[in-house]
Amino acid sequence: ADVLTANGRYVISFHSTGIGGKVMESLIRQGVITAVMDLCLHEMTAEYLGGRGYSKGADNRLCAASEMGIPILVCPGGIDFACLGKEDFFPDQEDRGYVWHTKDYLTHTRLWENEILDITQIIVERLNRAKGPVRVILPLGGLRTMSRVGEFFYKPATIKKMCKIFKDNLKPSIIFKAFELNFDDDEFSTICA
């Protein structure tokens, strides 16, 4: 945000907890937001999982910006896990693996590779309908915290498959770039800005 504001941009941040994405999409449709840097699409996991998880309530993410034709920069950050309370645990919760986000209540639960790739394809389909300019950037070194080499969410093979989906399926007018960086790297933030 500092780089953007230093360059004369007014920045509004939204947390991808369900209500954040819902409000952002609404403000885009109202014309309040005229360009979007959508770097964490985690709410799409709750939609994909049928409303399961803490981030539910922001269905149809990416659609408002695509329909309104505003410039869009997208990173599929956070699509590799579900934020779940105990009531939403998967039957195969232990096989998937998880870490506690808040003590004894919310977990960050790993998604299976096929689920991550399905969500990637949904991202492509929604962005291919965009009426305005779109850029997609992919950090090959990890999509969230705890995704570096040896960490719990480290999935380099899955991210390479995501990269292929983007390269093969985004319409030609969409600019796609992949970087040998992690989502949390300062250099990646600078590239986004």
CSV table of C-alpha atoms in Angstrom, one decimal:
chain,number,residue,atom,x,y,z
A,1,ALA,CA,0.0,0.0,0.0
A,2,ASP,CA,2.9,2.4,0.7
A,3,VAL,CA,4.2,2.2,-2.9
A,4,LEU,CA,0.7,2.8,-4.2
A,5,THR,CA,-0.1,5.7,-2.0
A,6,ALA,CA,3.3,7.3,-2.7
A,7,ASN,CA,2.3,7.2,-6.4
A,8,GLY,CA,-1.0,9.0,-5.7
A,9,ARG,CA,-3.3,6.1,-5.4
A,10,TYR,CA,-6.0,5.9,-2.8
A,11,VAL,CA,-6.0,2.3,-1.3
A,12,ILE,CA,-8.8,0.4,0.4
A,13,SER,CA,-7.8,-3.0,1.8
A,14,PHE,CA,-10.2,-5.9,2.3
A,15,HIS,CA,-9.6,-9.1,4.3
A,16,SER,CA,-10.8,-12.3,2.6
A,17,THR,CA,-13.1,-13.5,5.4
A,18,GLY,CA,-16.3,-13.6,3.4
A,19,ILE,CA,-17.6,-10.2,4.2
A,20,GLY,CA,-14.5,-8.5,2.9
A,21,GLY,CA,-14.8,-9.9,-0.6
A,22,LYS,CA,-18.6,-9.3,-0.6
A,23,VAL,CA,-18.1,-5.6,0.3
A,24,MET,CA,-15.3,-5.2,-2.2
A,25,GLU,CA,-17.4,-6.7,-5.0
A,26,SER,CA,-20.3,-4.4,-4.1
A,27,LEU,CA,-18.1,-1.3,-4.1
A,28,ILE,CA,-16.8,-2.3,-7.6
A,29,ARG,CA,-20.3,-2.6,-8.9
A,30,GLN,CA,-21.2,0.8,-7.4
A,31,GLY,CA,-18.2,2.4,-9.2
A,32,VAL,CA,-16.4,3.3,-6.0
A,33,ILE,CA,-13.5,1.1,-6.9
A,34,THR,CA,-12.0,1.8,-10.3
A,35,ALA,CA,-9.1,-0.7,-10.3
A,36,VAL,CA,-8.5,-3.8,-8.3
A,37,MET,CA,-5.4,-5.6,-7.0
A,38,ASP,CA,-7.0,-8.9,-6.0
A,39,LEU,CA,-4.1,-10.9,-4.4
A,40,CYS,CA,-5.9,-13.3,-2.0
A,41,LEU,CA,-8.7,-15.3,-3.5
A,42,HIS,CA,-9.1,-17.5,-0.4
A,43,GLU,CA,-12.9,-16.8,-0.3
A,44,MET,CA,-13.2,-18.8,-3.5
A,45,THR,CA,-12.3,-22.0,-1.5
A,46,ALA,CA,-15.5,-21.6,0.6
A,47,GLU,CA,-17.6,-21.1,-2.5
A,48,TYR,CA,-16.0,-24.1,-4.2
A,49,LEU,CA,-16.6,-26.2,-1.0
A,50,GLY,CA,-20.3,-25.3,-1.0
A,51,GLY,CA,-20.2,-22.7,1.7
A,52,ARG,CA,-17.9,-24.7,4.1
A,53,GLY,CA,-15.6,-22.6,6.2
A,54,TYR,CA,-15.0,-19.2,7.9
A,55,SER,CA,-14.5,-17.3,4.6
A,56,LYS,CA,-18.0,-18.1,3.2
A,57,GLY,CA,-20.3,-15.5,1.9
A,58,ALA,CA,-18.4,-13.9,-0.9
A,59,ASP,CA,-19.6,-16.1,-3.8
A,60,ASN,CA,-18.8,-15.0,-7.4
A,61,ARG,CA,-15.4,-13.4,-6.6
A,62,LEU,CA,-13.7,-11.7,-9.6
A,63,CYS,CA,-17.1,-11.3,-11.4
A,64,ALA,CA,-17.8,-7.7,-10.5
A,65,ALA,CA,-14.4,-6.4,-11.8
A,66,SER,CA,-14.7,-8.5,-14.9
A,67,GLU,CA,-18.2,-7.3,-15.7
A,68,MET,CA,-17.4,-3.6,-14.9
A,69,GLY,CA,-14.3,-3.6,-17.2
A,70,ILE,CA,-12.0,-2.1,-14.6
A,71,PRO,CA,-8.3,-3.0,-14.6
A,72,ILE,CA,-7.6,-6.1,-12.6
A,73,LEU,CA,-4.4,-7.5,-11.2
A,74,VAL,CA,-4.9,-11.0,-9.8
A,75,CYS,CA,-2.8,-13.4,-7.8
A,76,PRO,CA,-4.4,-16.7,-6.6
A,77,GLY,CA,-3.1,-16.3,-3.1
A,78,GLY,CA,-4.7,-18.4,-0.4
A,79,ILE,CA,-6.6,-20.9,-2.7
A,80,ASP,CA,-4.6,-23.8,-1.2
A,81,PHE,CA,-6.4,-24.1,2.1
A,82,ALA,CA,-9.8,-23.9,3.9
A,83,CYS,CA,-10.2,-22.0,7.1
A,84,LEU,CA,-12.5,-24.3,9.1
A,85,GLY,CA,-14.1,-24.4,12.5
A,86,LYS,CA,-14.6,-27.7,14.1
A,87,GLU,CA,-18.2,-27.9,12.8
A,88,ASP,CA,-16.9,-27.7,9.2
A,89,PHE,CA,-14.2,-30.3,9.5
A,90,PHE,CA,-13.9,-32.7,6.5
A,91,PRO,CA,-14.4,-36.4,7.1
A,92,ASP,CA,-10.8,-36.8,5.9
A,93,GLN,CA,-9.5,-33.8,8.0
A,94,GLU,CA,-6.6,-35.8,9.5
A,95,ASP,CA,-5.5,-37.1,6.1
A,96,ARG,CA,-5.6,-33.6,4.6
A,97,GLY,CA,-3.5,-32.1,7.4
A,98,TYR,CA,-4.1,-28.8,9.2
A,99,VAL,CA,-2.6,-26.3,11.5
A,100,TRP,CA,-4.5,-24.4,14.2
A,101,HIS,CA,-5.1,-20.8,13.2
A,102,THR,CA,-6.8,-19.9,16.5
A,103,LYS,CA,-6.3,-22.1,19.5
A,104,ASP,CA,-8.7,-25.1,19.4
A,105,TYR,CA,-11.2,-23.5,17.0
A,106,LEU,CA,-10.2,-22.4,13.5
A,107,THR,CA,-7.8,-24.4,11.4
A,108,HIS,CA,-6.1,-23.9,8.1
A,109,THR,CA,-6.7,-27.2,6.4
A,110,ARG,CA,-4.9,-28.2,3.3
A,111,LEU,CA,-6.9,-28.7,0.1
A,112,TRP,CA,-6.2,-31.7,-2.2
A,113,GLU,CA,-4.4,-30.8,-5.4
A,114,ASN,CA,-7.4,-31.5,-7.6
A,115,GLU,CA,-9.4,-29.0,-5.6
A,116,ILE,CA,-6.7,-26.3,-6.0
A,117,LEU,CA,-6.6,-27.0,-9.7
A,118,ASP,CA,-10.4,-26.9,-10.0
A,119,ILE,CA,-10.4,-23.4,-8.3
A,120,THR,CA,-7.6,-22.3,-10.6
A,121,GLN,CA,-9.8,-23.2,-13.6
A,122,ILE,CA,-12.7,-21.3,-12.1
A,123,ILE,CA,-10.4,-18.2,-11.8
A,124,VAL,CA,-9.5,-18.6,-15.5
A,125,GLU,CA,-13.1,-18.9,-16.6
A,126,ARG,CA,-14.1,-15.7,-14.6
A,127,LEU,CA,-11.2,-13.7,-15.8
A,128,ASN,CA,-11.7,-14.7,-19.5
A,129,ARG,CA,-15.1,-12.9,-19.3
A,130,ALA,CA,-13.4,-9.7,-18.3
A,131,LYS,CA,-14.2,-6.6,-20.4
A,132,GLY,CA,-11.2,-4.7,-19.3
A,133,PRO,CA,-7.4,-5.2,-18.9
A,134,VAL,CA,-6.3,-8.1,-16.8
A,135,ARG,CA,-2.9,-9.3,-15.5
A,136,VAL,CA,-2.3,-12.5,-13.5
A,137,ILE,CA,0.8,-13.0,-11.5
A,138,LEU,CA,1.8,-16.3,-9.8
A,139,PRO,CA,4.4,-16.7,-7.1
A,140,LEU,CA,5.9,-20.1,-7.8
A,141,GLY,CA,7.5,-20.2,-4.4
A,142,GLY,CA,4.2,-20.4,-2.4
A,143,LEU,CA,0.7,-18.9,-2.2
A,144,ARG,CA,0.6,-18.0,1.5
A,145,THR,CA,2.5,-18.0,4.8
A,146,MET,CA,4.0,-21.4,5.8
A,147,SER,CA,4.5,-22.3,2.1
A,148,ARG,CA,8.3,-22.1,1.8
A,149,VAL,CA,10.6,-25.1,1.3
A,150,GLY,CA,10.0,-27.6,4.1
A,151,GLU,CA,6.9,-25.7,5.5
A,152,PHE,CA,3.4,-27.2,5.9
A,153,PHE,CA,1.8,-25.6,2.8
A,154,TYR,CA,4.8,-26.1,0.5
A,155,LYS,CA,3.4,-27.5,-2.8
A,156,PRO,CA,5.7,-26.7,-5.7
A,157,ALA,CA,4.4,-29.4,-8.0
A,158,THR,CA,0.8,-28.1,-7.6
A,159,ILE,CA,1.8,-24.5,-8.3
A,160,LYS,CA,3.6,-25.7,-11.5
A,161,LYS,CA,0.3,-27.3,-12.6
A,162,MET,CA,-1.5,-24.1,-11.8
A,163,CYS,CA,1.0,-22.2,-14.0
A,164,LYS,CA,0.2,-24.5,-16.9
A,165,ILE,CA,-3.5,-24.0,-16.5
A,166,PHE,CA,-3.0,-20.2,-16.6
A,167,LYS,CA,-0.7,-20.4,-19.6
A,168,ASP,CA,-2.8,-22.8,-21.6
A,169,ASN,CA,-6.3,-21.4,-20.8
A,170,LEU,CA,-6.2,-17.6,-20.2
A,171,LYS,CA,-7.4,-15.7,-23.3
A,172,PRO,CA,-4.5,-14.1,-25.2
A,173,SER,CA,-5.3,-10.6,-24.1
A,174,ILE,CA,-4.6,-11.4,-20.5
A,175,ILE,CA,-1.0,-10.9,-19.4
A,176,PHE,CA,0.3,-13.8,-17.3
A,177,LYS,CA,3.7,-13.8,-15.5
A,178,ALA,CA,5.1,-16.3,-13.0
A,179,PHE,CA,7.9,-15.4,-10.5
A,180,GLU,CA,10.3,-17.5,-8.6
A,181,LEU,CA,9.2,-15.8,-5.4
A,182,ASN,CA,6.9,-16.5,-2.4
A,183,PHE,CA,3.7,-14.6,-1.9
A,184,ASP,CA,5.2,-13.2,1.3
A,185,ASP,CA,8.4,-11.9,-0.2
A,186,ASP,CA,8.9,-8.1,-0.2
A,187,GLU,CA,10.0,-8.3,-3.8
A,188,PHE,CA,6.7,-9.9,-4.8
A,189,SER,CA,4.8,-7.1,-3.1
A,190,THR,CA,6.9,-4.6,-5.0
A,191,ILE,CA,6.1,-6.4,-8.3
A,192,CYS,CA,2.4,-6.3,-7.5
A,193,ALA,CA,2.5,-2.6,-6.8
